[in-house]
Coordinates of C-alpha atoms in Angstrom, one line a residue:
M140 CA 90.4 113.4 115.5
L141 CA 90.5 117.1 114.7
R142 CA 91.5 118.0 111.1
Y143 CA 90.9 121.4 109.6
T144 CA 91.3 120.6 106.0
A145 CA 90.6 123.9 104.6
S146 CA 90.9 127.6 106.0
V147 CA 88.8 130.6 105.8
L148 CA 89.2 131.7 102.1
Q149 CA 87.8 135.3 102.4
N150 CA 86.2 137.5 104.9
H151 CA 83.9 140.4 104.3
Y152 CA 83.1 142.8 107.2
F153 CA 80.0 145.2 107.1
L154 CA 79.4 147.5 109.9
I155 CA 76.0 148.6 110.3
F156 CA 75.6 150.5 113.5
K157 CA 76.6 147.7 116.2
H158 CA 75.9 144.6 114.5
F159 CA 78.8 143.0 112.5
F160 CA 78.7 140.4 109.7
S161 CA 81.6 138.0 108.4
E162 CA 81.4 135.2 106.1
A163 CA 83.9 132.3 106.0
Y164 CA 84.2 129.0 103.9
V165 CA 85.5 125.6 105.2
T166 CA 85.9 122.1 103.7
C167 CA 85.7 119.3 106.0
L168 CA 86.5 115.5 105.7
F169 CA 83.6 112.9 105.6
H170 CA 83.6 111.2 109.2
E171 CA 86.0 113.4 110.7
D172 CA 85.9 116.3 113.2
C173 CA 85.8 119.8 111.6
M174 CA 85.9 123.2 113.3
L175 CA 83.6 126.2 112.0
P176 CA 85.5 129.4 113.1
C177 CA 83.5 132.1 114.9
S178 CA 85.0 135.0 117.2
F179 CA 83.7 138.0 118.9
T180 CA 84.9 140.8 121.1
P181 CA 84.4 139.5 124.9
T182 CA 82.7 142.0 127.1
G183 CA 81.3 140.0 130.0
A184 CA 78.4 137.4 129.6
V185 CA 77.5 136.2 126.1
V186 CA 74.9 134.2 124.4
I187 CA 76.0 132.3 121.6
H188 CA 73.5 130.5 119.2
W189 CA 74.6 128.1 116.1
Y190 CA 72.2 127.6 113.5
K191 CA 72.1 125.7 109.9
Q192 CA 69.8 127.9 107.9
Q193 CA 67.0 128.2 110.7
I194 CA 67.8 124.8 112.3
P195 CA 69.3 125.1 115.7
V196 CA 72.6 123.3 116.0
H197 CA 74.2 124.4 119.4
S198 CA 73.4 127.3 121.9
Y199 CA 75.1 128.5 124.9
Y200 CA 73.9 130.8 127.7
Y201 CA 74.0 131.5 131.4
N202 CA 77.6 130.3 131.2
K203 CA 76.8 126.8 129.8
D204 CA 75.5 124.5 127.0
Q205 CA 72.0 124.6 125.9
Y206 CA 70.5 121.3 124.2
G207 CA 66.8 121.9 124.6
L208 CA 66.2 123.1 121.2
Q209 CA 69.0 121.1 119.5
N210 CA 67.9 119.4 116.3
K211 CA 68.2 115.7 116.6
H212 CA 70.5 115.5 113.6
F213 CA 73.3 117.2 115.6
N214 CA 72.7 115.3 118.6
G215 CA 76.1 114.2 120.5
R216 CA 78.2 115.7 117.5
T217 CA 78.7 119.6 118.8
C218 CA 80.6 121.3 121.2
L219 CA 82.4 124.7 121.8
F220 CA 85.7 125.2 123.3
N221 CA 84.2 126.3 126.6
S222 CA 87.5 127.4 128.2
Q223 CA 88.1 129.8 125.3
I224 CA 84.7 131.4 125.3
A225 CA 86.0 134.3 127.6
H226 CA 88.6 135.0 125.5
G227 CA 86.4 135.7 122.4
N228 CA 86.1 132.0 120.7
A229 CA 82.6 130.9 120.0
S230 CA 83.9 128.4 117.2
L231 CA 81.9 125.2 116.9
L232 CA 83.4 121.6 116.7
L233 CA 81.1 119.3 114.5
K234 CA 82.1 115.8 115.1
R235 CA 81.7 112.8 112.5
I236 CA 81.1 114.8 109.6
K237 CA 78.2 113.8 107.3
V238 CA 77.3 114.7 103.9
Q239 CA 74.1 116.0 105.1
D240 CA 76.1 118.4 107.1
K241 CA 77.1 120.6 104.3
G242 CA 75.5 124.1 103.8
R243 CA 75.5 127.6 105.4
Y244 CA 75.8 128.0 109.1
K245 CA 75.2 131.2 111.3
C246 CA 76.9 131.7 114.4
Y247 CA 75.0 134.6 116.6
T248 CA 76.9 136.1 119.6
S249 CA 75.3 138.9 121.9
T250 CA 77.1 140.9 124.5
R251 CA 76.1 143.7 126.6
K252 CA 77.9 146.1 123.8
R253 CA 76.8 144.4 120.6
N254 CA 75.5 141.5 118.3
Q255 CA 77.6 139.9 115.8
E256 CA 76.6 137.1 113.2
T257 CA 79.3 135.2 111.4
F258 CA 78.3 132.9 108.5
V259 CA 80.2 129.8 107.5
N260 CA 79.8 127.7 104.3
L261 CA 80.6 124.3 105.0
G262 CA 81.8 121.9 102.1
V263 CA 82.0 118.0 102.7
K264 CA 84.4 115.8 101.0
A265 CA 85.3 112.2 101.1
L266 CA 88.6 111.7 99.7
I267 CA 89.5 108.7 97.0
Q268 CA 91.2 106.0 98.8
S269 CA 91.8 103.6 96.2
V270 CA 90.9 102.4 92.7
R271 CA 90.3 99.0 91.4
I272 CA 91.1 97.8 88.0
E273 CA 90.2 94.2 86.4
M274 CA 89.8 92.5 83.1
T275 CA 87.0 90.2 82.9
G276 CA 86.1 88.6 79.3
E277 CA 85.9 91.4 76.6
V278 CA 85.8 94.4 78.9
V279 CA 88.1 96.4 81.5
S280 CA 86.5 97.6 84.4
C281 CA 87.5 100.6 87.0
S282 CA 85.9 101.0 90.1
S283 CA 86.1 103.4 93.3
Q284 CA 83.8 103.9 96.4
N285 CA 83.1 106.0 99.3
I286 CA 83.7 109.2 97.3
Y287 CA 82.1 112.7 97.6
P288 CA 81.2 114.8 95.6
A289 CA 80.9 112.5 92.6
P290 CA 84.1 112.1 90.8
Q291 CA 85.0 112.1 87.2
V292 CA 86.5 109.1 85.1
A293 CA 89.1 109.1 82.2
W294 CA 90.6 106.1 80.2
N295 CA 93.5 106.1 77.8
T296 CA 95.8 103.2 76.4
D297 CA 99.2 102.6 75.3
P298 CA 99.8 102.8 72.4
A299 CA 97.3 105.6 72.2
S300 CA 93.9 105.1 70.8
G301 CA 91.5 107.6 69.8
P302 CA 88.6 108.7 71.9
E303 CA 86.0 107.5 69.3
T304 CA 87.6 104.0 69.7
L305 CA 87.8 103.8 73.5
Q306 CA 84.3 104.5 74.7
N307 CA 83.3 104.2 78.1
S308 CA 80.3 103.2 80.0
T309 CA 80.4 105.0 83.5
I310 CA 77.9 104.6 86.4
K311 CA 77.8 106.8 89.6
T312 CA 75.8 105.4 92.4
P313 CA 75.2 107.1 95.9
D314 CA 74.7 104.8 99.0
S315 CA 72.4 105.6 101.9
K316 CA 75.3 107.8 103.2
G317 CA 75.6 110.1 100.3
L318 CA 78.9 108.6 99.3
Y319 CA 79.3 107.5 95.7
T320 CA 80.5 104.4 94.0
V321 CA 81.7 104.9 90.4
E322 CA 82.0 102.0 87.8
S323 CA 83.4 102.4 84.5
T324 CA 84.2 99.8 81.7
V325 CA 85.6 99.8 78.2
R326 CA 85.8 97.5 75.8
I327 CA 89.0 95.7 74.9
L328 CA 90.7 96.9 71.7
G329 CA 92.0 94.0 69.1
N330 CA 93.8 91.1 70.9
V331 CA 94.1 91.3 74.6
S332 CA 98.0 92.0 74.8
D333 CA 97.7 94.9 72.2
H334 CA 97.3 97.6 74.8
A335 CA 97.9 98.7 78.4
Y336 CA 94.8 100.2 79.8
F337 CA 94.7 103.1 82.1
C338 CA 92.1 104.5 84.3
S339 CA 92.0 107.9 86.1
V340 CA 89.4 108.6 88.8
I341 CA 89.5 112.4 89.3
S342 CA 87.9 114.2 92.3
A343 CA 85.0 116.9 91.7
D344 CA 87.7 119.6 92.5
K345 CA 90.3 118.1 90.5
A346 CA 92.7 117.9 93.9
Q347 CA 92.8 114.3 93.5
V348 CA 94.0 112.0 90.4
W349 CA 94.2 108.3 91.3
T350 CA 95.5 106.2 88.2
V351 CA 95.7 102.7 87.6
S352 CA 96.6 100.5 84.8
L353 CA 96.4 97.0 83.5
R354 CA 98.7 95.4 80.9
Q355 CA 98.0 91.4 80.1
Q356 CA 100.9 90.1 78.4
V357 CA 101.1 87.4 75.8
E358 CA 101.7 83.9 77.1
L359 CA 105.2 83.1 78.1
I360 CA 106.6 79.4 77.2
G361 CA 109.5 78.5 79.3
E362 CA 111.5 75.2 79.6
A363 CA 111.9 73.2 82.9
G364 CA 115.4 73.9 84.4
Q365 CA 116.1 76.8 82.3
E366 CA 116.1 80.3 83.4
L367 CA 113.2 82.4 82.4
S368 CA 112.6 86.3 82.6
I369 CA 108.9 87.6 83.0
P370 CA 109.1 91.3 81.9
C371 CA 107.6 94.1 84.1
I372 CA 108.3 97.7 83.2
A373 CA 106.6 100.4 85.1
P374 CA 104.6 102.9 82.5
Q375 CA 106.2 105.8 84.2
N376 CA 108.8 107.3 86.3
L377 CA 107.7 106.4 89.7
Q378 CA 109.2 107.9 92.9
N379 CA 108.9 106.1 96.5
F380 CA 107.0 103.0 95.1
S381 CA 106.8 99.5 96.2
L382 CA 106.7 96.4 93.8
T383 CA 104.9 93.1 94.5
W384 CA 105.0 89.9 92.6
T385 CA 102.1 87.4 93.2
F386 CA 101.7 83.9 91.8
T387 CA 98.3 82.0 91.0
R388 CA 97.7 78.6 90.0
T389 CA 94.2 77.9 91.0
N390 CA 92.1 80.6 92.5
D391 CA 94.0 82.2 95.4
P392 CA 97.2 84.4 94.6
T393 CA 100.2 83.9 96.7
V394 CA 102.6 86.7 97.2
I395 CA 106.2 85.4 96.2
L396 CA 108.4 88.6 96.4
S397 CA 107.9 92.4 97.4
Y398 CA 110.2 95.4 97.2
D399 CA 110.5 98.8 98.7
S400 CA 112.1 101.4 96.9
R401 CA 112.7 103.7 99.9
T402 CA 114.2 101.2 102.1
R403 CA 115.6 98.9 98.9
R404 CA 114.7 96.1 101.0
T405 CA 113.3 92.7 99.0
S406 CA 111.1 90.2 100.9
N407 CA 111.6 87.0 98.8
L408 CA 109.2 83.9 99.5
W409 CA 111.0 82.1 96.6
E410 CA 114.4 82.9 97.6
G411 CA 116.7 80.9 95.1
R412 CA 113.6 80.3 92.8
A413 CA 113.2 83.6 91.8
G414 CA 114.7 87.2 92.1
L415 CA 115.0 90.9 90.8
E416 CA 117.8 92.6 88.7
Q417 CA 118.6 94.7 91.7
D418 CA 120.4 97.4 89.4
Q419 CA 117.6 97.8 87.2
V420 CA 114.4 97.7 89.5
L421 CA 115.1 101.5 90.8
M422 CA 114.8 102.5 87.2
G423 CA 111.3 100.7 87.0
N424 CA 112.4 97.4 85.5
G425 CA 110.7 94.9 88.0
S426 CA 111.0 92.0 85.6
L427 CA 111.3 88.6 87.5
L428 CA 113.9 85.9 87.0
L429 CA 112.7 82.5 87.4
H430 CA 115.7 80.2 88.2
N431 CA 115.3 76.2 87.4
P432 CA 111.2 76.6 86.9
E433 CA 109.5 73.4 87.2
N434 CA 106.6 72.6 84.9
Q435 CA 103.5 72.1 87.1
E436 CA 104.8 73.8 90.2
H437 CA 105.6 77.0 88.2
S438 CA 103.3 77.3 85.8
G439 CA 100.6 79.7 86.4
T440 CA 99.6 83.5 86.3
Y441 CA 102.4 86.0 87.3
T442 CA 101.1 89.5 88.5
C443 CA 103.5 92.4 88.9
T444 CA 102.3 95.3 90.6
F445 CA 103.6 99.0 91.3
T446 CA 102.0 101.2 93.3
G447 CA 103.1 104.7 94.2
L448 CA 101.5 107.9 95.4
Q449 CA 97.8 107.7 94.2
S450 CA 98.9 105.3 91.5
R451 CA 99.1 101.5 90.8
H452 CA 100.2 99.6 87.8
M453 CA 99.7 95.9 87.1
V454 CA 101.0 93.7 84.5
Q455 CA 99.9 90.0 84.4
T456 CA 101.7 87.2 82.6
Q457 CA 100.5 83.6 81.8
V458 CA 103.5 81.3 82.4
N459 CA 103.4 77.6 80.9
I460 CA 106.6 75.6 81.9
T461 CA 107.1 72.8 79.7
V462 CA 109.3 69.8 80.0
T463 CA 111.8 68.7 76.9
P464 CA 111.1 65.3 75.9
I465 CA 113.8 62.7 77.0
G466 CA 115.6 60.0 74.6
R467 CA 114.2 56.6 74.4
C468 CA 117.4 55.2 76.1
T469 CA 116.8 57.5 79.2
F470 CA 113.4 56.7 79.2
I471 CA 114.2 53.1 79.4
K472 CA 116.6 53.4 82.0
L473 CA 114.0 55.6 84.4
I474 CA 111.4 53.1 83.8
C475 CA 113.4 50.1 84.5
I476 CA 114.9 51.8 87.8
W477 CA 111.3 52.5 88.7
M478 CA 110.6 48.7 88.1
N479 CA 113.3 48.1 90.8
K480 CA 115.4 46.1 87.9
K481 CA 119.2 46.0 88.1
K482 CA 121.7 47.0 85.2
A483 CA 119.4 49.3 83.8
V484 CA 122.2 51.2 82.2
E485 CA 123.4 48.2 80.3
L486 CA 120.0 47.4 79.0
A487 CA 119.5 50.7 77.5
S488 CA 122.7 50.2 75.2
R489 CA 120.9 46.9 73.7
P490 CA 119.3 46.7 70.4
R491 CA 115.5 47.9 69.8
V492 CA 113.4 45.3 71.7
G493 CA 110.5 46.0 73.5
L494 CA 110.7 47.7 76.9
E495 CA 109.0 44.9 79.1
H496 CA 110.9 42.5 77.3
M497 CA 114.5 44.1 78.1
C498 CA 113.4 44.6 81.7
Q499 CA 112.4 41.1 81.9
T500 CA 115.5 40.0 80.3
H501 CA 117.6 42.0 82.8
S502 CA 115.3 40.6 85.5
T503 CA 116.7 36.9 84.5
E504 CA 120.3 38.0 84.2
G505 CA 119.8 39.8 87.8

């Protein structure tokens, strides 16, 4: 795949007799193909040499590519646009860009009438693809990987806290390919539910800013059979977002509901058991309504995630569904029925006696 992510920013031409110079700047994406521009005035046969500093990258003469002197770092990764050479195109296609490819390249062309040198300064960039945030113990951690150059990390909270109270520890580690993994942590301020924590990972050129947030709400206590609303409000005005609700009772989370603001479609695994307020969700209110929840089946951790362009915001809520204690007579009815006794309803209205005696009495009457 060919991606020309940045064009020539400036050109300077200097004429010294019949020797021409030019300078170009190109930024290439890691592991993708990139073109290094070079042109000349065609006047018959041409000799083309590409160098990185003094290292041979690619050569062309006698009307064909020459690989005898090519440095092994570039083996199998270079080619010219051969059908366009006769038209003055000596551009080099460098495949599967590596971090080590960055630097200054020289394109030398020689024809019967003149020699020409074009210098191309190649920069490499590996884009931020995702950012992860999680809360463990007394810290909130934020991480991202496979980035180049090394990014910056910024933290803030809602409600806001001073920089002296929200101090982060950030580590940037390059791997064998030269790509960076960044890991940053902050300590939780006060109670875990007091703040939402925002982490922004910022590319070195500040062209990319990815922001993630995490809020852990206070535990919600619901009653079995009674509708319960689990709040989830987007922290900002999101455009073209998706909303996902997951439920975790043991270790593995289950996606129970998802919503796409572009199509306004909802996929609901808990149809009839849970739902959204459709007139509110487009305004950033993704609160989940639980209908007739059951104590064991619906007690656990609910996670709401808003995902937008270079942003992801999570809200976690522990929900405990309880059962209201039932009356003595109702309890007697249920137990007697369970023991397969007849006329349990009549027994429940008798004076206070032991449950076992009442069931036994009913047994003799039956």
